[in-house]
Every structure is written in C-alpha cells, then in structure tokens.
Amino acid sequence: MKLLRSAITSLLTAAALVTATLALAAVAPPQPFGPLPTERQLRWHDMEFYGFLHFTVNTFTDKEWGYGDESETVFNPTDFNADQIVRTAKEAGMKGLILTAKHHDGFCLWPSKFTEHSVKHSPWRDGKGDVVREISDACRRAGLKFGVYLSPWDRNHKDYGRPAYLEYYRNQLRELLTNYGDIFTVWFDGANGGDGYYGGDRTTRRIDNRTYYDWPNTWKIVREKMPLAVMFSDAGPDFRWVGNESGIAGDPCWATMDMTKRDRHPGGSSVGLNSGEHPGTAWLPAECDVSIRPGWFYHAKDDARVKTPEQLLDIYYKSVGRGACLNLNLPPDRRGRINENDVRSLREFRRILDTTFAKDLARRAKLTASNVRGGASQFAAAKAVDHKRDTYWATDDQVATPELVLDLGKPAAFNVVSLREYLPLGQRVEAFALDQWQDGQWVEFAKGTSIGNRRLIRGAPLTTSKVRLRITQAAASPALSEFGLFAEPAGGPHQPTP
Ligand code: FUL
C-alpha cells in the first residue's frame, strides 16, 4: 500500500512537472529589440552611481591642468587616508571609484617602472608610497569597485606626439591592469594635445585624434587583461560621455547611438551624445561626470562652493533618473582626505535618497494590467513591483501600448515614480504617461520618453488612491522590470551647517 502510494505521488509530481514545463515552454519571452547591452555593460548599468578621485600635483600647485614640469616633490599629502576617502564614497552610496592614476601633467600616482616622474621621487611615504595601491586596496576592503583614469595626453613625456609614446602609454596601462587586482573601468579622457613641458622641449604638440592613439589596439589590451572592464571615451566603446561636465543627461537619453551616422571615433563629433540616438546601431549608454566642486581638483578657495545636497539630488535625478550612470568627482585635499564640507553635503544627499527609497507604495498595490504575455504568471504585472531586476512584466508581441493600474487601496502621497526596462531585451519603450485618479476620473500628471535602465520622475507631492502607467509608444512590446512610487522626506534637505 505504502509503495503504491509513493508510486502514485511520484507519478503526480512528474505530471505536475511536465505541465509546469509545458506552461513555461508555451509562453516564450519577447524577442530582443535593436542593439543589446553586453554582460559587462549590464554590470556597469547596475552600479548607477560611482565616483571620480582627481588627485595629483595639481592638488598642491592649485591648478586644474599641470604643465608637466612640476617637481615630484610637490606631491606631499600630510595625512593621506585611503579608508577615509573610500568610506566617504561608500556612505554616499557609490559603488566604485575611479582614480586619476595619471592626469595630463604626466605625474604617476604609482611607482611605474617606465618613468621617473612618479610618487617614487616624492617625499610622501619617503618615496615608497603608491596611491593606486592604497586606494584599490581600500576599495576592496569596503566592497567598492576600482577603476583607473590614465590620461592619454601627457604634458611631461618627451615622446608625446610620436609613436614611441604610444608604447609607453600601453606599458603603463598593462602595469595598472596587472598589478592592482580587478579593475571595473578604464576611463580614457578626451583632452588632447597642446603646449607642455615634453621632456624640456616646452613646445606645442598637436596630434591627429583619429590616427595617433590607434585606439582599437589599446582597447585590445584592456579586453585581454580585464575582460569584464568597461571602457569610457567620448565615443565608447562601452559607455559614452554625456556631452557636458555638469552631470545632466538629455531628455530623452537613449542608451543607443547610430555609429554609422557621423564621426564616431574618440575625440570625434560630440553631436548626439547628450540624448543618444534611437534605435541606433550600438548599445552605448551615457555616463554623467561632474565634480562636487567647481573644479576637478581640490582648491581651498572653493571650500564654500561645494555642491549642496539639493544640487546633488537634482543631478542624481537628471543622470541616474534618465538612465545614465553618475560619476561624481570627490577631490581629495592636501591632507589626502575628502574635505569635511564635501562629506557633510554627501551625507545629507544620501539621507534624503535613503529615506525616499525606503518605502515603495507600489509593493502593496493591487495590480491590473491591460495585457499579460500569454496570460503567463512569469510575465505578470507583479513582476514590475517585486524589486528584482531580472523579472519583468511583458505583453503579447502585438501589444505595444499597454496600461498598468496600481490600486493603492486608499489615498497615499508620493512625488517620485521609478521605472525600469528589462535591459537584456533592448530599449523598447519610446513614450509613456502617468495618470492619477482624481474625483472619479484619470488625470495625467507626467509623461516622458526613454526609460532604459531607469527613469525617475520627480514632481510635486500628490495624493491619490490609484495610479496608471500608460505606455503610449514602443518600438516593440514593452518589458518593464520596475514600477515604483516613493515619497521624498518632507522639508527637503536640511541646510548643512558650516
Ligand atoms: C577632462 C579633463 O581635461 C579634466 O581635467 C578632467 O579630468 C575631466 C574629467 O576630463 O577632459
């Protein structure tokens, strides 16, 4: 009897498994649309917010661009503390840090064996110091990713502008990619050529941006040594410049560009970078780089000009909230620490973001979608509110303009809406609108275009019991992985006390 019962149970389990498998197999996911992100780009999108550290001889000479003739002895932080720098970034919510291992002046923050112009001739740590080592180690300890900025333009090097310099540059790149553990990004700056020290020549050297750097062969080194690292330049290959240094993405800001259209090599045309191009031929999302201070390097005269929490929030909503990543620069001061004023502003900025996103009103809402792909639970509307990036609400192929209603049960207040597309299927939504239920009818309160990795709509607080999302235009049936409703804390940022 027992045997028979267990045989029947096994048969039933098997049958249930077959049915479940059939049901799964019956509803195929949507076909991807347009250019798609690579694995490394998806990892980068996930980061959303990370930081720059601009630190070199300029910190001590009070310049933004060193000429290249600075003595190594000027680099002498009095109280360098990598953990304080990294902790500040981490507490601000950053997921990684990119250090200027070498800026345009050519001074190397690590003891490169290919030049004497480095920390090894600095009084700091008796010439035994290595800023790249200390920051990368501190990042690893804190669970942050680490990346490098290695300026192609080098105003110190005698061979800059000649083929020999390229070999030097690539040797340095190999050093950084070999000796400092995992590198999540290599940031190739676009500023190029002009006057400089150049080994004592003190001359002007112009280079041809299209040919001089032979980028494809430099990129190959990064791919070989660090296959998952993403590379930045104004033209990619993995993420693009947003076209300004104020941290503001276009609206729309497509994650794609049409690489067949114009001059799309690094240093080429900057047309289209701010908004991207849809549907485009390449997945080339934008990074918004901006400094927390007026300059990229620390200057004591700017101590009272640190961006306020409200300015930082505005930048966050116009960068991360438009599908880009935010790269916010924190310049270490002459001690080798992030200045107290910057720390204070970052803390308040973070407090507001944390409070805002701590509670999602959509999570408890009753959901009604005008269409669910094949009626399958794996594509149900609930997948848009489960806070999982790899699940999504999808519709049948022919349904490009569906609606999703969130019934909150009772009136609730919010002022931020968050949307995300499921990126592995491409950027599909082209326009959407949001309605609130008011006096027995729907009233539109916001609309927009691109969504991509993330779209944050931040407005005046409103109170309603129902919210409706309408996808009003899409290149292919939408695949939405997030729809959330949040409220910023009342009163806005506390004014930082000086
Ligand atoms: C620019 C550089 O010239 C600035 O000094 C800074 O490094 C910024 C991030 O990129 O092109």
Coordinates of C-alpha atoms in Angstrom, one line a residue, residues 35-290:
P35 CA 21.2 46.8 -30.2
L36 CA 21.7 44.9 -26.9
P37 CA 23.9 45.5 -23.9
T38 CA 26.8 43.2 -23.3
E39 CA 27.4 41.4 -20.0
R40 CA 30.0 44.0 -18.9
Q41 CA 27.6 46.9 -19.8
L42 CA 24.8 45.3 -17.8
R43 CA 27.1 45.1 -14.8
W44 CA 28.0 48.7 -15.2
H45 CA 24.3 49.8 -15.5
D46 CA 23.7 48.0 -12.2
M47 CA 26.2 50.3 -10.5
E48 CA 24.3 53.5 -11.4
F49 CA 26.4 55.7 -9.1
Y50 CA 30.2 55.8 -8.6
G51 CA 32.9 58.4 -8.1
F52 CA 36.0 60.0 -9.5
L53 CA 39.0 60.9 -7.4
H54 CA 41.1 63.7 -9.0
F55 CA 44.3 63.9 -7.1
T56 CA 47.8 64.7 -8.2
V57 CA 50.4 67.5 -8.3
N58 CA 47.6 69.9 -9.2
T59 CA 46.2 69.5 -5.7
F60 CA 49.4 71.1 -4.4
T61 CA 50.0 73.7 -7.1
D62 CA 46.4 74.8 -7.1
K63 CA 46.0 74.1 -10.8
E64 CA 43.5 72.2 -12.9
W65 CA 45.9 71.2 -15.7
G66 CA 49.6 70.8 -14.7
Y67 CA 52.1 71.8 -17.4
G68 CA 54.2 68.7 -16.9
D69 CA 57.2 70.4 -15.4
E70 CA 56.1 70.0 -11.7
S71 CA 58.7 68.7 -9.4
E72 CA 57.8 65.3 -7.9
T73 CA 58.5 66.8 -4.5
V74 CA 55.4 68.9 -4.6
F75 CA 53.2 65.8 -4.2
N76 CA 53.2 65.5 -0.4
P77 CA 49.8 64.8 1.3
T78 CA 50.2 65.4 5.0
D79 CA 47.6 62.8 6.2
F80 CA 46.7 60.6 3.3
N81 CA 43.9 58.2 4.3
A82 CA 42.5 55.9 1.7
D83 CA 40.0 54.4 4.0
Q84 CA 38.5 57.8 4.8
I85 CA 38.2 58.6 1.1
V86 CA 36.7 55.3 0.3
R87 CA 34.4 55.3 3.3
T88 CA 33.1 58.7 2.3
A89 CA 32.3 57.4 -1.2
K90 CA 30.6 54.3 0.2
E91 CA 28.5 56.2 2.7
A92 CA 27.4 58.4 -0.2
G93 CA 26.1 55.3 -2.0
M94 CA 28.8 55.0 -4.6
K95 CA 29.5 51.5 -5.9
G96 CA 33.0 52.2 -7.2
L97 CA 35.8 54.8 -7.5
I98 CA 38.0 55.8 -10.5
L99 CA 41.3 57.3 -9.6
T100 CA 43.4 59.7 -11.8
A101 CA 46.4 57.4 -11.8
K102 CA 47.9 59.9 -14.3
H103 CA 46.4 63.2 -15.3
H104 CA 47.5 65.4 -18.2
D105 CA 50.7 66.6 -16.3
G106 CA 52.1 63.1 -16.5
F107 CA 52.8 62.6 -12.8
C108 CA 52.1 59.0 -11.8
L109 CA 50.4 58.1 -8.6
W110 CA 52.0 54.7 -8.7
P111 CA 55.8 53.9 -8.9
S112 CA 55.6 53.0 -12.6
K113 CA 58.8 51.3 -13.8
F114 CA 58.5 53.2 -17.1
T115 CA 59.1 56.7 -15.8
E116 CA 60.9 58.6 -13.0
H117 CA 58.1 61.1 -12.9
S118 CA 56.1 59.5 -10.1
V119 CA 55.5 59.1 -6.4
K120 CA 58.8 57.4 -6.0
H121 CA 60.5 60.7 -6.1
S122 CA 58.0 62.3 -3.7
P123 CA 58.7 62.9 0.0
W124 CA 55.4 61.3 0.7
R125 CA 56.0 58.0 2.5
D126 CA 59.7 58.5 1.7
G127 CA 59.1 57.7 -1.9
K128 CA 57.7 54.3 -1.0
G129 CA 54.1 55.3 -1.4
D130 CA 51.6 54.1 -4.0
V131 CA 48.3 55.8 -4.2
V132 CA 46.9 53.4 -6.7
R133 CA 47.7 50.5 -4.3
E134 CA 46.2 52.2 -1.3
I135 CA 43.0 53.3 -2.9
S136 CA 42.5 50.0 -4.7
D137 CA 43.1 48.0 -1.5
A138 CA 40.8 50.3 0.4
C139 CA 38.1 49.8 -2.2
R140 CA 38.4 46.1 -2.0
R141 CA 38.1 46.2 1.8
A142 CA 35.0 48.3 1.6
G143 CA 33.4 46.3 -1.3
L144 CA 33.7 49.0 -3.8
K145 CA 34.9 48.5 -7.4
F146 CA 38.0 50.2 -8.5
G147 CA 38.8 51.9 -11.9
V148 CA 41.6 53.9 -13.4
Y149 CA 41.9 57.2 -15.4
L150 CA 45.1 57.2 -17.4
S151 CA 45.3 60.4 -19.4
P152 CA 46.3 59.8 -23.0
W153 CA 47.6 63.4 -23.2
D154 CA 50.9 63.6 -21.3
R155 CA 52.5 67.0 -21.0
N156 CA 55.5 65.6 -19.2
H157 CA 56.7 62.9 -21.6
K158 CA 59.4 63.7 -24.1
D159 CA 57.9 61.5 -26.8
Y160 CA 54.3 62.7 -26.6
G161 CA 53.1 63.1 -30.2
R162 CA 55.5 60.5 -31.5
P163 CA 55.0 56.7 -32.0
A164 CA 57.3 55.9 -29.0
Y165 CA 54.8 57.5 -26.6
L166 CA 52.2 55.0 -27.5
E167 CA 54.4 52.2 -26.4
Y168 CA 55.0 54.0 -23.1
Y169 CA 51.2 54.6 -22.6
R170 CA 50.4 51.0 -23.3
N171 CA 53.1 49.7 -21.0
Q172 CA 51.6 51.8 -18.2
L173 CA 48.1 50.6 -19.0
R174 CA 49.4 47.0 -18.7
E175 CA 51.0 47.8 -15.3
L176 CA 47.7 49.1 -14.0
L177 CA 45.7 46.2 -15.3
T178 CA 48.2 43.7 -14.0
N179 CA 49.2 44.8 -10.5
Y180 CA 46.1 46.2 -8.8
G181 CA 43.5 43.4 -8.9
D182 CA 40.2 43.8 -10.5
I183 CA 39.6 47.0 -12.5
F184 CA 36.0 47.7 -13.4
T185 CA 36.7 50.5 -15.8
V186 CA 39.4 52.3 -17.8
W187 CA 38.5 56.0 -18.3
F188 CA 40.1 57.4 -21.5
D189 CA 39.9 61.2 -21.3
G190 CA 39.4 63.2 -24.5
A191 CA 41.5 66.3 -23.8
N192 CA 44.4 66.2 -26.2
G193 CA 47.5 67.9 -27.4
G194 CA 48.7 71.5 -27.0
D195 CA 51.5 73.0 -25.1
G196 CA 53.5 71.3 -22.4
Y197 CA 56.9 70.6 -20.9
Y198 CA 57.5 67.5 -23.1
G199 CA 60.8 66.5 -21.5
G200 CA 62.1 70.1 -21.5
D201 CA 61.0 70.9 -25.1
R202 CA 58.4 73.4 -23.8
T203 CA 56.6 73.4 -27.0
T204 CA 53.2 72.8 -28.6
R205 CA 52.4 69.3 -29.9
R206 CA 49.3 68.7 -31.9
I207 CA 48.2 65.2 -32.7
D208 CA 45.7 63.8 -35.1
N209 CA 43.0 62.4 -32.9
R210 CA 41.8 59.9 -35.4
T211 CA 45.0 58.2 -36.0
Y212 CA 47.6 58.9 -33.3
Y213 CA 46.3 56.8 -30.5
D214 CA 45.4 53.7 -32.6
W215 CA 42.6 53.1 -30.1
P216 CA 41.5 49.7 -31.3
N217 CA 44.8 48.2 -30.4
T218 CA 44.8 49.9 -27.0
W219 CA 41.3 48.6 -26.3
K220 CA 42.5 45.1 -27.1
I221 CA 44.9 45.3 -24.2
V222 CA 42.0 46.0 -21.8
R223 CA 39.9 43.3 -23.2
E224 CA 42.7 40.8 -22.9
K225 CA 43.7 41.7 -19.4
M226 CA 40.4 42.6 -17.9
P227 CA 37.6 41.1 -20.0
L228 CA 34.8 42.5 -17.8
A229 CA 36.1 46.1 -17.6
V230 CA 34.1 48.7 -19.4
M231 CA 35.9 51.5 -21.3
F232 CA 34.9 55.1 -21.4
S233 CA 35.7 57.7 -24.0
D234 CA 33.5 60.3 -25.7
A235 CA 32.8 57.5 -28.3
G236 CA 32.8 54.4 -26.2
P237 CA 33.4 51.5 -26.8
D238 CA 31.4 50.6 -23.7
F239 CA 29.9 53.8 -22.4
R240 CA 29.9 57.3 -23.8
W241 CA 30.4 60.8 -22.5
V242 CA 27.1 62.7 -22.0
G243 CA 28.5 65.7 -23.8
N244 CA 28.8 68.1 -20.8
E245 CA 30.6 68.2 -17.4
S246 CA 27.6 69.3 -15.4
G247 CA 26.2 65.9 -14.8
I248 CA 23.0 66.4 -16.8
A249 CA 21.7 63.8 -19.3
G250 CA 19.4 64.7 -22.1
D251 CA 15.7 64.0 -22.0
P252 CA 15.4 61.6 -23.7
C253 CA 18.7 59.9 -23.0
W254 CA 18.8 56.8 -25.2
A255 CA 21.3 54.0 -24.3
T256 CA 22.0 53.6 -28.1
M257 CA 23.8 55.5 -30.7
D258 CA 23.9 55.4 -34.5
M259 CA 27.6 54.6 -35.2
T260 CA 27.1 54.8 -39.0
K261 CA 26.0 58.4 -39.0
R262 CA 28.9 60.6 -38.2
D263 CA 32.5 60.9 -37.0
R264 CA 32.3 58.4 -34.1
H265 CA 35.9 57.8 -33.1
P266 CA 37.1 59.1 -29.7
G267 CA 37.7 62.8 -30.0
G268 CA 35.3 63.0 -32.9
S269 CA 31.9 64.7 -33.1
S270 CA 30.0 65.2 -29.9
V271 CA 26.7 65.6 -31.7
G272 CA 24.1 63.3 -30.3
L273 CA 26.0 62.3 -27.1
N274 CA 23.6 64.1 -24.7
S275 CA 20.4 62.4 -25.9
G276 CA 21.7 59.3 -27.7
E277 CA 20.0 58.0 -30.8
H278 CA 17.2 55.6 -31.1
P279 CA 17.1 52.8 -32.2
G280 CA 20.8 53.2 -33.1
T281 CA 23.3 50.6 -34.2
A282 CA 25.2 50.1 -30.9
W283 CA 24.4 49.9 -27.2
L284 CA 26.5 52.9 -25.9
P285 CA 24.9 54.3 -22.8
A286 CA 25.9 57.6 -21.2
E287 CA 27.9 58.5 -18.1
C288 CA 27.4 61.9 -16.5
D289 CA 30.6 63.1 -15.0
V290 CA 30.6 66.1 -12.7

